[in-house]
XYZ file of C-alpha atoms in Angstrom:
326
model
C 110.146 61.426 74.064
C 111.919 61.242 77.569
C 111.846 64.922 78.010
C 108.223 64.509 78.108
C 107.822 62.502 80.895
C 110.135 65.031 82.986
C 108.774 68.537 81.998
C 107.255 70.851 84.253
C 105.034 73.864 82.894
C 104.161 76.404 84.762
C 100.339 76.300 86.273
C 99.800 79.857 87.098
C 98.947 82.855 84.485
C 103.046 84.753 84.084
C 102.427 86.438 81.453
C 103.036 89.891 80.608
C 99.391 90.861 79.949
C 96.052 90.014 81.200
C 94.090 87.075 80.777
C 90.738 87.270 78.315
C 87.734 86.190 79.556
C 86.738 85.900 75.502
C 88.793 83.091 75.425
C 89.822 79.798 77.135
C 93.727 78.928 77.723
C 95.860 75.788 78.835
C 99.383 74.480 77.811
C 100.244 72.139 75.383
C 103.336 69.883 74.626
C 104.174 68.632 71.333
C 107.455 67.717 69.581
C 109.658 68.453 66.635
C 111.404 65.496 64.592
C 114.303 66.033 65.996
C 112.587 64.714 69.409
C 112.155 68.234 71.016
C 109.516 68.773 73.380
C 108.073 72.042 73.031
C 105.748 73.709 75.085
C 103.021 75.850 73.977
C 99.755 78.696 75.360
C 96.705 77.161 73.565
C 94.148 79.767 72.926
C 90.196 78.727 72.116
C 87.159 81.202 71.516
C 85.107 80.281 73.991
C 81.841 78.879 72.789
C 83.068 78.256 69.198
C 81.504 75.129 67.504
C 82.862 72.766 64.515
C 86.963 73.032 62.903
C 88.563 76.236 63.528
C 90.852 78.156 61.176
C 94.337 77.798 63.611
C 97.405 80.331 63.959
C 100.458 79.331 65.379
C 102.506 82.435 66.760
C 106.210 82.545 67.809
C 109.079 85.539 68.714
C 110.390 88.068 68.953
C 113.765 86.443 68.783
C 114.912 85.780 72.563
C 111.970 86.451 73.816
C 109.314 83.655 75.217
C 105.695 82.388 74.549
C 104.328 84.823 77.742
C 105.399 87.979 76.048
C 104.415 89.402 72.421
C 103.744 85.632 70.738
C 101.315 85.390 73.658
C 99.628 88.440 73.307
C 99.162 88.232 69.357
C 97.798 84.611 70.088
C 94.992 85.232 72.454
C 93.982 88.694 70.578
C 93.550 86.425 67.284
C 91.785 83.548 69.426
C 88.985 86.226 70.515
C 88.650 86.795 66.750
C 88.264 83.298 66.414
C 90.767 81.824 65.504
C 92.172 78.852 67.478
C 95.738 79.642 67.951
C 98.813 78.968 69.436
C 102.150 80.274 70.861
C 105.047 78.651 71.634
C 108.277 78.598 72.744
C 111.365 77.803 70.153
C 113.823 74.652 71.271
C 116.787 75.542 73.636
C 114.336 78.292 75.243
C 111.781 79.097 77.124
C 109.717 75.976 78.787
C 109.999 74.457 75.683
C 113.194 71.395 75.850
C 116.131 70.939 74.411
C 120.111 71.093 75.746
C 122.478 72.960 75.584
C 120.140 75.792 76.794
C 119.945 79.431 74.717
C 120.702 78.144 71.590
C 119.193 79.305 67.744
C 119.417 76.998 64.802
C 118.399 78.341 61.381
C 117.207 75.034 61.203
C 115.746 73.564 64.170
C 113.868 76.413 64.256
C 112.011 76.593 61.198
C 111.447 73.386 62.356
C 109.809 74.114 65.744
C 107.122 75.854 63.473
C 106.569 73.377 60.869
C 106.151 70.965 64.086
C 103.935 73.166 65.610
C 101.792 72.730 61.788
C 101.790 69.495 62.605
C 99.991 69.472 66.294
C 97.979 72.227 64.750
C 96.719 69.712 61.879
C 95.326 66.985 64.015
C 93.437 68.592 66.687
C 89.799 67.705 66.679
C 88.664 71.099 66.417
C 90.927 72.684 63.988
C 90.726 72.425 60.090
C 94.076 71.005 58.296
C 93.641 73.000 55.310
C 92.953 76.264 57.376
C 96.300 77.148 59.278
C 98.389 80.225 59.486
C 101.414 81.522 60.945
C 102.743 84.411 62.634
C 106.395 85.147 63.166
C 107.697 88.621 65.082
C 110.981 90.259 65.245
C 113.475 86.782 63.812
C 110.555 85.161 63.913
C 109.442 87.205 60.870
C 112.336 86.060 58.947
C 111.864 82.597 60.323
C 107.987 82.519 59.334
C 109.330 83.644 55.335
C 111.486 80.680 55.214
C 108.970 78.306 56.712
C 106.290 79.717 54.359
C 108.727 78.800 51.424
C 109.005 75.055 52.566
C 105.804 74.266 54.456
C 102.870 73.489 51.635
C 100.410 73.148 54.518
C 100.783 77.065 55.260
C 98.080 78.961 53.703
C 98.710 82.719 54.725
C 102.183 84.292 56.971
C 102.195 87.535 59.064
C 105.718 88.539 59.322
C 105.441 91.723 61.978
C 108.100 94.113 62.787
C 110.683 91.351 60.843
C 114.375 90.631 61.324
C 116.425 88.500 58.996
C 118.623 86.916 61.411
C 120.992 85.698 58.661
C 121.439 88.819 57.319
C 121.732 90.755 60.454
C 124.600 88.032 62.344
C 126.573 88.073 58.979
C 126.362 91.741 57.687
C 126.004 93.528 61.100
C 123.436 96.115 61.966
C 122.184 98.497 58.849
C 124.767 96.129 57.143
C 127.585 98.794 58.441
C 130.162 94.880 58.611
C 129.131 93.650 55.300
C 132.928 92.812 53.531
C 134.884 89.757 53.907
C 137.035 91.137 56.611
C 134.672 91.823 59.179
C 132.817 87.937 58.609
C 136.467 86.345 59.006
C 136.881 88.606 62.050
C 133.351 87.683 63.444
C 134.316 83.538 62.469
C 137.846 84.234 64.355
C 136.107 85.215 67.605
C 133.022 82.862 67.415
C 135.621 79.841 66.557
C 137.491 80.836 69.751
C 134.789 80.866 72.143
C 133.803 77.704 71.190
C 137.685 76.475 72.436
C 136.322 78.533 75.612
C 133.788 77.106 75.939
C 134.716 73.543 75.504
C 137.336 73.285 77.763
C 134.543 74.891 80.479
C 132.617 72.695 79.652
C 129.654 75.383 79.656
C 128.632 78.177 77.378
C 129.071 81.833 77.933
C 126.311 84.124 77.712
C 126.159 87.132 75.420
C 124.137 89.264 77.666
C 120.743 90.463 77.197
C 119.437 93.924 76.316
C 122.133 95.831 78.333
C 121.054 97.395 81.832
C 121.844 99.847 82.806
C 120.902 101.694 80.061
C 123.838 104.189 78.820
C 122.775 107.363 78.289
C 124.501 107.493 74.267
C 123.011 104.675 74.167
C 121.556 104.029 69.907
C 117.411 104.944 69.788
C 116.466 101.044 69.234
C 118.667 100.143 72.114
C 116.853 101.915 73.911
C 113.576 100.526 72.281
C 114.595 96.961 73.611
C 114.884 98.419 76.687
C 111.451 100.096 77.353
C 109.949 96.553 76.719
C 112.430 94.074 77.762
C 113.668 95.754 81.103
C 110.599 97.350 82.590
C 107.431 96.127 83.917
C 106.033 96.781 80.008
C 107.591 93.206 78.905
C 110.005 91.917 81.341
C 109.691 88.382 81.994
C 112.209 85.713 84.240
C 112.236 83.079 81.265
C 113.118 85.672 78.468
C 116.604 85.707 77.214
C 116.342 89.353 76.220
C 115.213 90.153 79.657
C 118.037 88.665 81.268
C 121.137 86.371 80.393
C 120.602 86.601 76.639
C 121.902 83.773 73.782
C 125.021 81.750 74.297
C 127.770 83.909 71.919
C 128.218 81.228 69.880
C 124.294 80.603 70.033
C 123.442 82.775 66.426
C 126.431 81.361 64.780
C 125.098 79.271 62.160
C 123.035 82.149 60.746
C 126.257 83.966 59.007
C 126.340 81.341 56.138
C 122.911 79.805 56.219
C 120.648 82.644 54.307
C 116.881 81.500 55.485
C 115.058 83.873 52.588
C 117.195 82.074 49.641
C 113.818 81.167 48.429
C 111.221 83.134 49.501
C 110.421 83.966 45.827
C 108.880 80.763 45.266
C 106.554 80.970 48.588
C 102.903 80.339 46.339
C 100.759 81.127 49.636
C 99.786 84.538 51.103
C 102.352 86.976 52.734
C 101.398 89.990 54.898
C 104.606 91.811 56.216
C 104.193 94.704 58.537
C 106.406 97.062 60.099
C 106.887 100.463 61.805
C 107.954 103.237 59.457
C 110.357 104.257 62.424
C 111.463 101.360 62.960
C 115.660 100.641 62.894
C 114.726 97.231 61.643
C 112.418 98.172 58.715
C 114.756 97.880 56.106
C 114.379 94.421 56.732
C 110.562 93.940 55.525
C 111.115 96.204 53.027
C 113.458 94.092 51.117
C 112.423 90.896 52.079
C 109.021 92.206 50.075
C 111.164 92.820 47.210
C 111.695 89.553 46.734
C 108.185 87.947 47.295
C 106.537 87.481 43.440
C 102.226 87.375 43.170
C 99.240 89.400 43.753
C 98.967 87.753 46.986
C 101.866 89.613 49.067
C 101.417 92.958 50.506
C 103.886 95.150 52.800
C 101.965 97.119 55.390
C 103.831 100.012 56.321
C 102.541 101.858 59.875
C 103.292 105.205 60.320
C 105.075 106.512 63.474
C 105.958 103.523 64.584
C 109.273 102.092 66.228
C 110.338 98.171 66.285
C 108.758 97.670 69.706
C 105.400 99.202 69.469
C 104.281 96.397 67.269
C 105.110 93.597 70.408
C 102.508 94.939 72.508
C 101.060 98.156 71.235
C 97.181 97.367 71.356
C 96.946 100.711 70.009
C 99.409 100.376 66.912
C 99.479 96.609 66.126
C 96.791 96.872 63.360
C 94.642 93.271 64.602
C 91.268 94.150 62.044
C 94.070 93.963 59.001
C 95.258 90.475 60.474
C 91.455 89.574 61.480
C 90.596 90.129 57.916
C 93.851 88.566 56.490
C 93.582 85.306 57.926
C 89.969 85.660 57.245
C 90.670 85.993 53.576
C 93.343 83.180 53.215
C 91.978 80.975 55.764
C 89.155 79.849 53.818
């Protein structure tokens, strides 16, 4: 892996929220088998003994490891658990060229690879390891869930389907033939642009300033992204944002096609108030056994459940991955 040999993580604590003293924290590399290098916050209960249950933690989608993955990891590691968040490929620290770019596939993927650094640390036990995916994460964690045997329990929190929401629109308000070829037609001649630049345009994060009409989870994204809440240098949300042709593979690759036949245990959660809840609630529709529940909090918008200490419900994920980590 030459990227390896060449990749520089940053030493000093960035993130967006303080550092426990519950737990003990360094970075991690490992890579995907496509030869990725990813980098990753490794989080340990301090003074734990013996294998570890493990949870690996990634999203929301555009955003990076030292933001809400980051959070969610070290508040499960001082519950014990030995977990992990990383960032995806083409983002973040993590390696990868051209730069800001999602894959359906690569990244479902990055989190079966992260599975298997998970499986062969020392300290962790193989047949104990969870996931947690937020925002397109969520939808990404579903389809991993359906593929990767090795996962024995999913948290899907405050989910997106990014398939759904780059072919069908928002609220599914561009879901007809016409708008998809119209979509295709634009995407297809960027890509022209952008080849004979040799470079890829940005799409522009979460948009500042904020306009005043500006739609209620627009403005969501920006309370976190934009303001000393969640803002961080290395997030695409915060900043530049995805190339535009970065999302384009997700209009005719559906990731939940099969997220009936996932056998292991599901928790989805999501904010009653939340724009994006529609997604959880019919990605549930679809999941089959007494071992999937949909977790519905009340008053609560898509954001709260990045960094809300107060709203993200951690003794119902404590006692989930407690349950199916066993």
């Amino acid at each position: 892996m030459e990227e390896t040999k060449k990749m520089e993580l940053t030493k000093e604590w960035d993130k967006t929220f303080p550092k426990s003293e519950k737990v003990n924290h360094r970075k991690v590399i490992f890579h995907n088998r496509y030869g990725i290098t990813l980098a990753a916050d490794l989080y340990e209960p301090k003074g734990a003994d013996g294998k570890l249950a493990a949870i690996a933690v990634c999203g929301p989608f555009g955003a990076v490891k030292e933001q809400a993955a980051g959070l969610y990891a070290q508040t499960m590691a001082e519950r014990g658990f030995l977990t992990m968040a990383f960032d995806p490929s083409f983002t973040g620290e993590s390696g990868g060229t051209p730069r800001y770019m999602a894959s359906p596939d690569i990244n479902t993927e990055d989190f079966q690879a992260a599975v298997d650094f998970l499986s062969v640390q020392e300290n962790v036990d193989a047949e104990k390891i969870g996931i947690i995916g937020i925002c397109g994460w969520g939808g990404m964690a579903l389809n991993v869930a359906a593929l990767d045997t090795r996962i024995k329990a999913t948290v899907s929190s405050t989910m997106y389907d990014m398939s759904r929401v780059n072919a069908n629109g928002y609220f599914d308000e561009n879901d007809n033939a016409d708008d998809r070829y119209g979509t295709r037609k634009a995407l297809n001649a960027q890509r022209i642009i952008d080849y004979k630049n040799d470079s890829y345009e940005l799409g522009g994060g979460v948009v500042d300033p904020l306009p005043e009409d500006a739609p209620f989870f627009v403005k969501d994204y920006y309370d976190y992204y934009k303001t000393f809440r969640g803002y961080h240098a290395r997030s695409l949300n915060s900043n530049g944002g995805w190339n535009k042709i970065g999302c384009m593979s997700f209009m005719n690759q559906p990731i939940l096609c099969y997220s009936e036949e996932i056998r292991s245990a599901v928790l989805l959660m999501h904010g009653e108030r939340a724009h994006s809840c529609y997604f959880s609630k019919d990605a549930f529709k679809k999941l089959k056994g007494d071992n999937k529940e949909l977790l519905l909090i009340p008053d609560a918008v898509h954001t709260d459940l990045y960094d809300r200490m107060d709203v993200i419900p951690f003794d119902k994920l404590e006692q989930f991955f407690q349950n199916n980590l066993k």
